[in-house]
XYZ file of C-alpha atoms in Angstrom:
748
model
C -0.939 1.173 -13.991
C -1.829 -2.815 -13.115
C -0.076 -5.705 -14.584
C -1.776 -9.442 -13.944
C 0.013 -12.060 -13.577
C -1.443 -15.920 -13.079
C 0.280 -19.060 -11.781
C -1.726 -22.458 -12.338
C -0.933 -25.139 -10.331
C -0.753 -28.040 -12.612
C 1.940 -26.697 -14.244
C 3.308 -24.927 -11.673
C 4.781 -21.483 -13.770
C 3.719 -17.784 -13.721
C 2.845 -15.730 -16.696
C 1.761 -12.376 -17.369
C -2.348 -11.690 -18.677
C -2.523 -9.216 -21.925
C -5.902 -7.725 -21.279
C -8.357 -7.321 -23.705
C -6.604 -4.867 -25.798
C -3.374 -7.065 -26.243
C -0.951 -4.742 -23.511
C 0.827 -6.637 -20.693
C -0.305 -3.858 -18.130
C -3.633 -1.406 -18.277
C -3.510 2.010 -17.037
C -5.903 2.510 -13.206
C -8.740 4.040 -15.198
C -12.180 3.973 -14.890
C -14.309 6.238 -17.096
C -17.463 6.797 -18.672
C -17.986 7.259 -22.443
C -19.418 11.006 -22.668
C -22.294 10.098 -25.195
C -24.308 6.610 -22.974
C -21.831 6.696 -20.031
C -20.499 3.760 -21.665
C -18.596 2.297 -18.650
C -14.236 1.831 -19.861
C -11.911 0.318 -17.054
C -7.808 0.513 -17.998
C -6.638 1.140 -21.403
C -9.782 0.767 -22.969
C -10.299 4.779 -20.966
C -6.659 5.971 -22.334
C -8.250 7.158 -25.086
C -11.388 8.823 -22.990
C -8.977 10.030 -21.164
C -7.579 12.641 -23.730
C -11.126 13.587 -25.320
C -12.744 14.448 -22.080
C -10.372 14.515 -19.563
C -13.518 14.864 -16.898
C -15.605 11.908 -17.779
C -12.377 10.157 -16.421
C -11.152 8.919 -13.030
C -7.479 8.227 -13.023
C -6.091 6.279 -9.984
C -8.443 5.375 -7.841
C -5.764 3.375 -5.704
C -4.485 6.925 -4.552
C -7.792 7.458 -2.703
C -7.318 4.511 -0.628
C -7.186 5.066 3.468
C -6.455 8.335 3.039
C -8.346 11.680 4.724
C -10.861 13.981 3.221
C -8.925 16.462 4.581
C -6.015 15.378 3.465
C -7.184 13.800 -0.313
C -8.633 17.886 -0.635
C -4.863 18.815 -0.255
C -3.215 16.599 -2.721
C -5.817 17.464 -5.288
C -5.104 21.023 -5.029
C -0.929 20.026 -5.179
C -0.468 17.005 -7.154
C -2.538 14.851 -8.231
C -5.530 17.081 -9.498
C -3.866 16.942 -12.795
C -4.744 13.170 -13.213
C -7.773 13.367 -10.691
C -10.351 15.949 -11.442
C -13.396 15.358 -9.595
C -14.865 17.008 -6.500
C -14.120 15.151 -3.468
C -16.649 14.722 -1.089
C -17.610 13.351 2.506
C -17.981 9.310 3.077
C -21.641 8.113 4.259
C -21.764 8.528 6.840
C -18.928 11.077 7.269
C -17.621 9.698 10.487
C -15.745 7.138 7.992
C -13.637 10.466 7.555
C -13.078 8.820 3.802
C -13.854 11.104 0.336
C -15.799 9.632 -2.328
C -15.900 10.737 -5.359
C -18.535 12.644 -7.647
C -19.881 10.507 -10.924
C -18.679 12.243 -13.625
C -20.519 14.119 -15.941
C -21.371 12.211 -18.584
C -22.945 9.106 -16.044
C -24.757 12.098 -14.316
C -26.348 12.861 -17.269
C -27.374 9.451 -17.497
C -28.799 8.400 -14.191
C -28.747 12.292 -11.788
C -29.990 10.732 -8.888
C -26.130 7.857 -9.002
C -24.564 8.691 -5.606
C -21.052 9.287 -5.676
C -18.259 5.826 -5.544
C -16.323 5.271 -2.372
C -12.606 4.791 -3.693
C -12.992 1.182 -2.701
C -15.461 0.483 -5.330
C -13.843 2.013 -8.048
C -10.867 -0.031 -6.782
C -13.298 -2.806 -6.955
C -14.549 -2.517 -10.414
C -10.652 -2.191 -11.965
C -10.207 -5.189 -9.637
C -12.834 -7.496 -11.121
C -12.076 -6.548 -14.488
C -8.652 -7.889 -13.462
C -9.991 -10.613 -12.065
C -12.385 -12.097 -15.258
C -9.244 -11.074 -18.178
C -7.437 -13.968 -15.176
C -9.997 -16.156 -15.149
C -10.732 -16.397 -18.700
C -6.572 -16.754 -19.137
C -7.156 -19.853 -17.110
C -8.646 -23.094 -18.241
C -11.825 -23.111 -16.156
C -12.828 -19.115 -17.149
C -13.627 -18.838 -13.379
C -11.979 -16.486 -10.974
C -8.981 -17.704 -9.412
C -8.389 -19.549 -6.431
C -6.532 -16.552 -5.094
C -5.877 -13.393 -5.368
C -2.701 -11.582 -4.120
C -2.565 -7.978 -3.634
C 1.230 -6.466 -4.070
C 0.891 -2.936 -2.293
C 4.005 -0.346 -1.482
C 5.551 -1.201 1.600
C 5.025 1.841 3.075
C 1.553 1.858 3.182
C -0.223 2.037 6.692
C -3.212 -0.192 8.465
C -6.137 2.749 6.489
C -4.719 1.818 3.589
C -4.282 -2.578 3.641
C -7.772 -1.947 5.882
C -9.608 -0.360 1.914
C -7.750 -2.283 0.229
C -8.620 -5.799 0.894
C -12.212 -4.337 1.142
C -12.268 -3.061 -2.541
C -10.281 -7.571 -2.568
C -13.877 -8.249 -0.912
C -16.263 -6.034 -3.141
C -15.224 -7.164 -6.214
C -15.673 -10.639 -5.151
C -12.388 -11.871 -5.368
C -11.882 -15.264 -3.622
C -9.402 -15.996 -0.536
C -7.546 -12.109 -1.195
C -4.193 -11.594 0.394
C -1.544 -8.669 0.220
C 2.053 -8.248 0.042
C 4.573 -5.610 -0.384
C 5.897 -4.451 -3.688
C 9.357 -5.604 -2.326
C 8.678 -8.711 -0.768
C 7.082 -10.006 -4.235
C 9.443 -8.807 -6.266
C 11.925 -10.243 -3.984
C 10.315 -13.634 -4.425
C 10.935 -13.320 -7.816
C 14.061 -13.506 -7.906
C 15.462 -15.715 -5.289
C 15.158 -17.780 -8.287
C 18.470 -16.634 -8.556
C 19.306 -17.581 -5.342
C 19.499 -21.417 -5.230
C 19.702 -23.986 -2.296
C 22.308 -26.190 -4.548
C 22.439 -29.354 -5.618
C 21.815 -32.126 -2.789
C 24.736 -32.893 -0.818
C 26.832 -30.575 -1.205
C 27.538 -26.959 0.668
C 25.048 -24.609 1.069
C 25.695 -21.749 -0.746
C 26.192 -18.399 1.706
C 23.616 -15.908 2.046
C 23.340 -13.087 -0.673
C 22.429 -9.472 0.883
C 20.851 -7.134 -2.028
C 19.125 -4.378 -2.528
C 15.852 -4.476 -4.509
C 15.423 -0.291 -6.130
C 11.857 0.302 -7.965
C 11.699 3.478 -9.249
C 7.666 3.821 -10.282
C 5.451 6.387 -11.532
C 5.537 8.881 -8.705
C 7.318 6.668 -6.233
C 10.503 5.102 -5.047
C 11.782 2.642 -2.605
C 15.309 0.402 -1.382
C 14.895 -2.324 -0.507
C 17.588 -4.586 1.723
C 16.962 -8.436 1.199
C 19.091 -11.033 2.665
C 18.665 -15.044 0.369
C 19.612 -17.492 2.913
C 19.219 -21.623 2.646
C 17.770 -24.038 4.861
C 18.363 -27.494 3.425
C 16.762 -27.711 0.058
C 14.411 -24.130 0.618
C 15.266 -20.830 0.138
C 14.268 -18.210 2.199
C 13.577 -14.506 1.819
C 14.011 -11.660 4.068
C 13.105 -8.748 4.092
C 14.946 -6.303 6.805
C 15.389 -2.853 5.742
C 13.559 -0.225 3.610
C 13.746 3.436 2.848
C 11.298 5.093 0.179
C 10.302 7.879 -1.518
C 6.093 8.461 -1.285
C 5.999 12.425 -1.889
C 5.133 12.175 -5.503
C 8.393 13.874 -7.067
C 10.628 10.854 -7.376
C 9.463 8.679 -10.076
C 8.766 8.881 -13.895
C 5.557 10.971 -14.087
C 7.502 13.719 -11.887
C 9.845 13.324 -15.422
C 7.207 13.757 -17.666
C 6.359 17.067 -15.605
C 9.559 18.407 -16.083
C 9.239 17.565 -19.818
C 5.775 19.081 -19.701
C 6.835 22.163 -18.350
C 9.278 22.610 -20.801
C 8.078 22.310 -23.747
C 5.037 25.092 -22.983
C 7.690 26.719 -20.742
C 9.526 27.505 -24.545
C 7.841 25.176 -27.490
C 6.590 26.839 -30.090
C 2.874 28.066 -31.180
C 1.508 27.642 -34.335
C -1.987 28.100 -35.876
C -5.404 29.229 -34.505
C -8.014 31.497 -35.476
C -6.557 34.647 -33.451
C -3.028 36.278 -33.516
C -2.938 37.057 -29.800
C 0.495 34.847 -29.244
C 3.921 34.973 -30.557
C 5.057 32.096 -33.428
C 7.677 31.363 -33.611
C 9.847 29.081 -32.681
C 10.657 31.277 -29.962
C 7.646 31.406 -28.498
C 6.853 30.913 -25.115
C 3.533 29.801 -23.747
C 3.807 31.847 -20.672
C 4.934 34.525 -21.629
C 9.158 34.562 -21.572
C 11.026 34.812 -24.409
C 13.281 32.445 -25.319
C 17.300 33.932 -24.440
C 19.502 32.211 -27.345
C 22.478 31.460 -25.641
C 20.569 28.994 -22.462
C 22.455 27.268 -20.493
C 21.507 24.064 -18.450
C 21.941 26.361 -15.525
C 19.190 28.733 -17.241
C 16.970 26.051 -18.734
C 16.809 24.879 -14.277
C 15.709 27.924 -13.216
C 12.781 28.455 -15.515
C 10.986 26.143 -13.134
C 10.658 26.954 -9.899
C 10.937 24.411 -7.638
C 7.679 24.387 -6.399
C 6.627 24.188 -10.004
C 8.929 21.557 -10.945
C 7.447 19.461 -7.687
C 4.444 19.471 -8.852
C 2.414 16.698 -11.010
C 0.318 17.871 -14.094
C -2.211 19.457 -12.053
C -0.061 22.405 -11.923
C -0.057 22.774 -16.274
C -3.819 22.605 -15.797
C -4.226 25.774 -12.925
C -1.840 27.217 -15.484
C -3.836 26.520 -18.927
C -7.284 26.312 -16.945
C -8.127 23.462 -19.860
C -7.692 20.017 -18.911
C -8.009 18.551 -22.295
C -5.307 20.728 -23.311
C -3.084 20.040 -19.613
C -3.648 15.386 -20.237
C -2.485 15.708 -23.931
C 0.656 17.267 -23.325
C 0.793 14.746 -20.631
C 0.308 12.177 -22.754
C 2.825 13.785 -25.033
C 5.061 13.600 -23.311
C 5.488 11.203 -21.649
C 6.021 10.004 -25.133
C 8.959 12.376 -25.367
C 10.628 10.222 -22.258
C 10.510 7.786 -23.926
C 11.797 8.063 -27.229
C 14.904 10.519 -25.709
C 15.429 6.950 -23.014
C 17.047 6.148 -26.673
C 17.483 8.592 -28.355
C 19.325 12.488 -28.152
C 16.145 14.346 -29.182
C 12.180 13.936 -29.335
C 9.370 16.166 -30.899
C 6.828 17.243 -28.624
C 3.555 18.389 -30.044
C 0.344 19.257 -29.349
C -2.266 20.045 -31.771
C -5.230 22.375 -31.380
C -3.125 23.132 -26.901
C -4.219 27.030 -26.829
C -7.128 28.211 -26.121
C -7.111 29.853 -29.318
C -6.842 26.309 -30.994
C -3.184 27.459 -31.657
C -0.377 23.887 -32.041
C 2.352 23.386 -30.104
C 5.387 22.120 -30.872
C 8.364 21.640 -29.555
C 11.684 19.812 -29.440
C 13.844 19.011 -26.115
C 16.835 17.301 -26.027
C 18.518 14.555 -23.519
C 20.375 17.338 -21.760
C 17.470 19.640 -21.903
C 15.177 16.997 -19.911
C 18.038 15.849 -17.282
C 18.281 19.142 -16.418
C 14.930 20.468 -16.197
C 14.149 16.762 -14.178
C 17.629 16.720 -11.620
C 15.373 16.417 -8.786
C 13.605 14.199 -9.521
C 15.905 12.003 -10.631
C 17.892 13.089 -7.577
C 15.148 11.688 -5.332
C 15.448 8.940 -7.105
C 18.155 8.287 -6.216
C 17.734 9.110 -2.553
C 16.320 5.599 -1.006
C 19.487 3.647 -1.873
C 21.844 6.465 -1.117
C 20.093 6.197 2.178
C 20.169 2.940 2.387
C 23.614 2.022 1.870
C 24.525 4.902 4.797
C 22.561 3.299 6.846
C 23.987 -0.419 5.336
C 27.343 0.571 5.274
C 27.791 2.488 9.528
C 30.154 -0.201 11.531
C 31.206 -1.704 8.595
C 33.031 -0.872 5.165
C 31.465 0.426 2.196
C 32.818 -2.131 0.092
C 30.633 -4.603 2.179
C 27.183 -2.694 2.021
C 25.417 -4.699 -0.578
C 26.762 -8.317 -2.730
C 24.655 -6.981 -5.625
C 22.181 -4.364 -6.569
C 18.793 -5.204 -8.635
C 16.274 -2.524 -10.726
C 12.702 -2.609 -11.289
C 9.417 -0.164 -12.225
C 8.596 1.207 -15.575
C 10.503 4.634 -14.122
C 14.081 3.045 -13.674
C 14.127 2.271 -17.692
C 15.137 6.584 -18.521
C 19.078 6.378 -18.651
C 19.967 9.233 -16.977
C 17.991 7.625 -12.933
C 19.615 4.598 -13.772
C 23.037 6.453 -14.770
C 22.464 8.507 -10.870
C 21.508 4.710 -8.952
C 25.087 3.423 -10.499
C 26.681 6.582 -9.507
C 25.462 6.293 -5.431
C 26.577 2.435 -6.237
C 29.876 2.891 -7.296
C 29.925 5.771 -4.704
C 29.269 3.230 -1.996
C 30.985 0.528 -3.075
C 29.599 -2.094 -4.442
C 30.574 -4.768 -6.667
C 30.045 -4.285 -10.506
C 29.267 -7.427 -11.993
C 30.560 -9.074 -15.557
C 28.111 -6.512 -17.914
C 30.341 -3.523 -15.687
C 27.976 -1.977 -14.195
C 26.195 -2.240 -10.711
C 22.732 -2.462 -11.917
C 21.256 -6.093 -12.187
C 19.023 -6.115 -14.118
C 17.337 -9.854 -14.379
C 13.755 -9.729 -13.953
C 11.205 -7.789 -16.228
C 11.346 -4.252 -14.317
C 7.105 -3.469 -15.538
C 6.460 -6.574 -14.786
C 7.820 -8.532 -11.661
C 6.261 -7.381 -9.359
C 3.306 -8.786 -10.733
C 4.925 -12.556 -11.430
C 5.942 -12.225 -7.713
C 2.694 -11.636 -6.168
C 1.359 -14.436 -8.223
C 3.797 -16.907 -6.993
C 2.850 -15.675 -3.388
C -1.004 -16.831 -4.474
C 0.044 -19.843 -5.487
C 2.260 -21.069 -2.743
C -0.611 -19.973 -0.198
C -3.120 -22.019 -2.450
C -0.341 -25.065 -2.426
C -0.365 -24.502 1.532
C -4.332 -24.013 1.729
C -4.275 -27.735 -0.535
C -2.407 -29.690 1.880
C -5.159 -28.368 4.862
C -8.438 -28.902 3.530
C -6.898 -32.599 2.298
C -5.355 -33.897 4.780
C -8.431 -35.631 6.848
C -10.374 -37.565 4.744
C -11.844 -37.846 1.310
C -10.157 -41.368 -0.053
C -6.883 -41.497 -2.256
C -6.921 -38.764 -5.013
C -6.912 -36.125 -1.775
C -4.837 -38.144 -0.064
C -2.377 -37.952 -3.341
C -3.524 -33.562 -3.823
C -2.463 -33.338 -0.450
C 1.286 -34.180 -0.750
C 1.769 -33.197 -3.748
C 0.840 -29.316 -2.332
C 2.622 -30.069 0.848
C 5.359 -31.444 -1.071
C 5.669 -28.000 -3.863
C 4.935 -25.706 -0.144
C 7.733 -27.123 1.014
C 10.334 -26.506 -1.598
C 8.852 -23.409 -2.503
C 11.285 -20.088 -0.663
C 9.528 -18.996 2.556
C 9.417 -15.102 1.831
C 9.305 -12.885 5.349
C 7.781 -9.557 4.057
C 8.332 -6.976 7.300
C 6.035 -3.983 8.299
C 7.714 -0.331 7.713
C 6.252 1.686 10.767
C 5.991 1.218 14.194
C 3.527 0.021 16.295
C 2.617 1.763 19.554
C -0.195 0.866 21.651
C -1.424 3.942 24.151
C -2.825 2.509 27.210
C -6.199 4.566 28.712
C -5.827 8.095 28.509
C -1.840 7.861 28.257
C 0.041 9.916 25.998
C 3.143 7.708 26.748
C 2.940 5.780 24.254
C 4.270 1.673 24.497
C 6.653 0.449 21.495
C 4.408 -2.671 20.806
C 6.267 -3.542 17.073
C 9.104 -1.772 15.911
C 9.654 -0.698 12.097
C 11.019 -3.728 10.409
C 9.010 -6.075 11.894
C 8.992 -9.120 10.452
C 5.667 -10.791 9.031
C 3.793 -12.714 10.980
C 4.132 -11.722 14.323
C 2.731 -11.690 18.347
C 3.175 -10.148 21.380
C 1.478 -9.904 24.786
C 2.258 -7.192 27.197
C 1.073 -6.972 30.865
C -1.022 -3.579 32.152
C -1.051 -4.019 35.908
C -4.191 -2.957 38.135
C -6.832 -2.116 36.772
C -9.838 -2.218 38.278
C -12.345 -0.895 35.587
C -13.229 -0.862 32.306
C -10.586 0.486 30.299
C -9.491 1.990 26.540
C -6.558 0.654 24.330
C -5.797 2.884 21.092
C -3.137 1.534 18.254
C -0.979 4.462 17.124
C 1.538 4.500 13.845
C 4.317 6.382 14.399
C 7.510 7.214 11.845
C 10.902 5.493 12.233
C 13.423 6.701 15.046
C 15.343 9.610 14.691
C 18.641 8.434 12.808
C 16.836 6.066 10.854
C 17.015 7.809 7.805
C 13.734 9.286 7.978
C 15.977 12.983 7.690
C 16.662 13.969 4.827
C 20.845 14.426 5.598
C 22.802 11.958 7.550
C 25.120 13.203 9.853
C 27.997 10.220 9.036
C 27.954 11.217 4.950
C 26.232 13.735 2.639
C 23.348 15.967 2.310
C 21.208 13.683 1.022
C 18.332 14.296 -1.614
C 15.175 14.062 -0.708
C 11.534 14.288 2.368
C 13.439 11.061 3.381
C 11.072 7.638 4.461
C 8.475 8.994 6.871
C 4.790 8.313 7.497
C 3.274 8.146 3.949
C 1.206 12.178 3.710
C -1.977 10.992 3.213
C -2.584 9.573 6.498
C -2.611 13.241 8.086
C -0.747 13.134 9.865
C 2.335 15.089 10.659
C 5.553 13.838 7.983
C 7.479 12.744 11.018
C 6.821 10.834 14.577
C 2.755 10.030 15.937
C 0.296 9.908 13.658
C -2.350 11.303 15.906
C -5.333 9.976 15.332
C -5.749 6.099 16.412
C -5.902 3.540 13.736
C -7.331 1.703 16.155
C -9.238 1.340 19.146
C -10.557 -1.516 21.291
C -12.751 -0.944 25.187
C -12.015 -3.667 27.414
C -15.280 -4.941 28.915
C -16.308 -6.862 31.840
C -12.837 -5.959 34.187
C -15.469 -5.382 37.525
C -16.980 -8.764 36.953
C -13.322 -10.566 36.899
C -12.142 -8.187 39.824
C -14.863 -9.574 41.822
C -14.325 -13.525 40.448
C -10.438 -13.553 41.915
C -11.370 -11.380 44.366
C -14.289 -13.520 45.586
C -11.709 -17.321 44.350
C -8.835 -14.915 46.297
C -11.552 -15.173 49.536
C -11.854 -18.416 49.429
C -8.895 -19.772 48.558
C -7.734 -18.420 52.231
C -10.274 -19.386 54.303
C -8.843 -22.477 53.092
C -5.657 -22.458 53.976
C -6.658 -20.312 57.216
C -9.034 -23.981 57.625
C -5.916 -25.748 57.771
C -3.663 -24.011 59.898
C -6.714 -24.429 62.618
C -6.755 -27.908 61.987
C -3.172 -28.380 62.440
C -2.548 -25.946 65.298
C -5.011 -28.185 66.775
C -3.434 -31.663 65.769
C -0.171 -30.236 66.680
C 1.764 -30.686 63.253
C 1.577 -26.217 63.436
C 5.113 -26.103 62.455
C 4.855 -22.832 60.259
C 7.854 -21.979 58.072
C 9.138 -18.184 56.769
C 7.614 -19.380 53.934
C 3.819 -20.111 55.431
C 3.930 -17.314 58.072
C 4.391 -15.075 54.585
C 1.441 -16.641 53.365
C 0.107 -15.613 56.620
C 0.707 -12.341 56.696
C -0.478 -12.098 52.818
C -3.969 -13.279 53.733
C -3.910 -11.251 56.686
C -4.359 -8.239 53.423
C -7.205 -6.619 52.153
C -9.121 -8.749 49.139
C -6.973 -7.124 45.768
C -9.315 -4.621 44.395
C -7.692 -4.576 40.774
C -6.206 -7.277 38.629
C -3.436 -7.551 35.815
C -4.432 -7.580 32.318
C -2.287 -9.414 29.390
C -3.547 -8.418 25.791
C -2.610 -10.517 23.418
C -1.580 -8.971 20.074
C -1.175 -10.275 16.428
C 0.706 -8.993 13.621
C -0.710 -10.881 10.402
C 1.323 -11.704 6.682
C -1.073 -9.060 5.319
C 0.551 -6.357 7.194
C -2.352 -5.314 9.868
C -2.862 -5.575 13.494
C -5.717 -6.490 15.432
C -5.982 -7.343 19.368
C -7.014 -10.991 19.521
C -7.765 -11.281 23.605
C -7.180 -10.232 26.210
C -7.340 -12.128 29.339
C -6.392 -12.057 33.194
C -2.815 -12.473 34.113
C -2.515 -15.329 36.372
C -1.339 -15.123 40.100
C 1.139 -17.561 42.414
C -1.580 -17.980 44.395
C -4.883 -17.900 42.204
C -5.485 -19.685 39.234
C -7.148 -16.699 36.722
C -11.206 -16.443 37.281
C -12.929 -18.113 34.148
C -15.052 -14.554 33.074
C -13.548 -13.432 29.461
C -13.504 -9.668 29.213
C -15.366 -8.933 26.017
C -13.621 -6.869 23.463
C -15.317 -3.739 21.874
C -13.477 -2.435 18.454
C -14.464 1.124 19.174
C -13.347 2.513 15.668
C -16.050 0.612 13.928
C -18.708 1.771 16.946
C -17.893 5.409 16.233
C -19.156 4.923 12.944
C -22.537 3.893 14.158
C -25.242 6.833 15.457
C -24.690 7.810 18.500
C -26.897 10.021 21.154
C -26.444 12.996 22.737
C -22.400 12.749 21.813
C -22.546 9.188 23.531
C -21.690 5.950 21.463
C -23.115 2.519 23.049
C -19.432 1.760 24.427
C -20.610 4.849 27.008
C -16.655 7.056 25.766
C -17.521 10.345 24.929
C -17.097 11.356 20.659
C -14.043 13.123 19.921
C -11.973 12.292 22.772
C -10.084 9.268 20.246
C -10.974 10.297 17.101
C -10.515 7.146 14.413
C -9.781 8.383 10.220
C -10.190 7.196 8.454
C -12.513 4.059 8.969
C -12.112 -0.131 7.048
C -15.910 0.301 5.226
C -17.624 -1.912 7.809
C -19.569 -5.502 6.354
C -22.660 -3.419 5.289
C -20.561 -1.666 3.938
C -18.892 -3.629 1.163
C -22.341 -5.461 1.166
C -23.695 -1.858 -0.426
C -20.101 -1.288 -3.219
C -20.744 -4.959 -3.673
C -24.467 -4.181 -4.908
C -23.403 -0.695 -6.670
C -20.797 -3.409 -8.568
C -23.687 -5.267 -9.241
C -25.561 -2.613 -10.463
C -23.150 -1.637 -13.146
C -22.323 -5.111 -14.303
C -26.245 -5.163 -15.140
C -26.413 -2.364 -16.532
C -23.539 -3.173 -18.217
C -24.719 -6.506 -19.769
C -27.991 -4.942 -21.392
C -25.990 -2.317 -23.138
C -24.199 -5.175 -25.076
C -27.393 -7.239 -25.158
C -28.812 -3.709 -26.792
C -25.803 -3.426 -28.922
C -25.999 -6.944 -30.041
C -29.474 -6.404 -31.617
C -28.420 -2.924 -33.663
C -25.429 -4.880 -34.885
C -27.720 -7.826 -36.029
C -30.647 -5.571 -37.254
C -27.463 -3.463 -38.978
C -26.020 -7.146 -40.776
C -29.710 -8.239 -41.446
C -30.637 -4.701 -43.554
C -27.379 -4.495 -45.486
C -28.172 -7.944 -46.456
C -31.402 -7.230 -48.146
C -29.782 -4.309 -49.874
C -27.382 -6.765 -51.547
C -29.605 -8.774 -52.618
């Protein structure tokens, strides 16, 4: 789902903006109505998703920055249930991403409609959210700044893709923040610096646990204080991202339970047993079934899949969509009650209805693996934290967020982990804190990040000139920025550097690097143009990326690894670099360096000859060493200084390459040019050689971010759809006006 929060600089408050239907969150759905192909977004497409699943594209964010092969693999396992469309290669295919074929309802209306890039689909949702936020503000315009919260384990490609979607949507000053950091910023209000003049409070370490629809994570946060400002630092992170550790996995367990043991009644043919013990899959219900029996009815292969497994078994996307919706409602009922009924009309191919009673105990037994996986990030985080210290000092508190954290069985599993590691209980008798709105904390924290960025930008923009009013605005912005909490986000994966054809990576930034960050490295003895490549790597062994810990019990779940969506092995290095640069002009720099050195040697030799003739030629050991050095051959290589930057968005870039200075001479003035090899890989090639002279296939850069031209094309797609929506709305308004006139005439 998507939640939109708005921060007003005038009132310095943050509020959640309801959508058009009044809901405080919207599902990430993009639909085109079955008749007329009217575009429906978010909550407007919910009803359509059950009546015509093929008309709705669900959760396009899951495709951002994902290679085509990985997207198709996911479609065949856990995504197909919520994503029922054909994936085709990107345009150009060298981008390596997937495009989504338009729903059949749109193709009927526009047979020549092109497939959608994932960035375009996400941009539709972002544009709709920004429009709603603008109408919720005072001026009706799009917000001045927009901060989008993303999963903290997202890769470089995924972050680039989200920013591209924001640019396509026309958002102003878009930025990214991790969901963990956004929630931590919202929680910082519970840890104020204290009254001025009193002792500064001691730092507090808090574990924030989030359980969402498909994933869960546990983040370690430290709250400290500098005078009257709170500092929020992201320290460590553990996560489960394979789709089997969230509320959707519990929905699947309930759906499988209902589909397996529910009663089928009615229908046009008696090809099923219409008894309460009938099973859709042909298994007879045992009267003396136990919890153990129930767990074994769902094998691990089925239990760990999304509702797509049910789609495959049923062969009817509409029936599976209705079953999934009914299972989700039953799960919500079971959060407060001991029993719920799953009812689906026209479930079977012959029109039979499905009805099944599910108890909370049965749901917990069926979803046992999903519940354990939801709690496994917290277990791994506390296990790492407790190494070398007493478990009782692992963390000061635990805070839970996310819609999946409302499930009582998941809360019980988290409480058991907290008790195991000796986390202190609160006043309520439980170690789990519930001080934040579980569904809205991340959105409100992201809005606060955007507000703080606006303060900082406003102060800088109005510092120079502009009169008294501008100076007042600058002073107010600077004061607000200085008093706001200082957020220090971090990056979950490590970034490694490959120089030239080397296969030995150099660790450039460690996992957990705090943002922003800069790093300069020296590459010695370079005599020609070289290529450097950046790759992402999983956390090192022993850092929680395995399923068990040698110092503790076996840990459920797959562990914190590179996302499967990057197309890499789930641990170790991503085989495809996410960025590459060719440093050109090295030969010219070497020649200039040699010429400069030759000139310096000539001057030193002339000075020595002059001193000898005048009788002042008393040479020291240092002078003799310089003279011996001057007798050596001129240099044929140089050292390079590579300046890397890790910005607040969590994106790494090579800013510049410079010649390393020496003790004898200043570096030459020739600038070294940088060619983005990843961008060049998308350009047309001739005879397999791109403009850089590099052979295609030596390094594969996939998936790749959108170029500026591709973003402009995406913006054109959205503009055409907006124009189409406006024409349709005008036509509908004209028809409504005509109907009112006809009704008025009839009443006369």
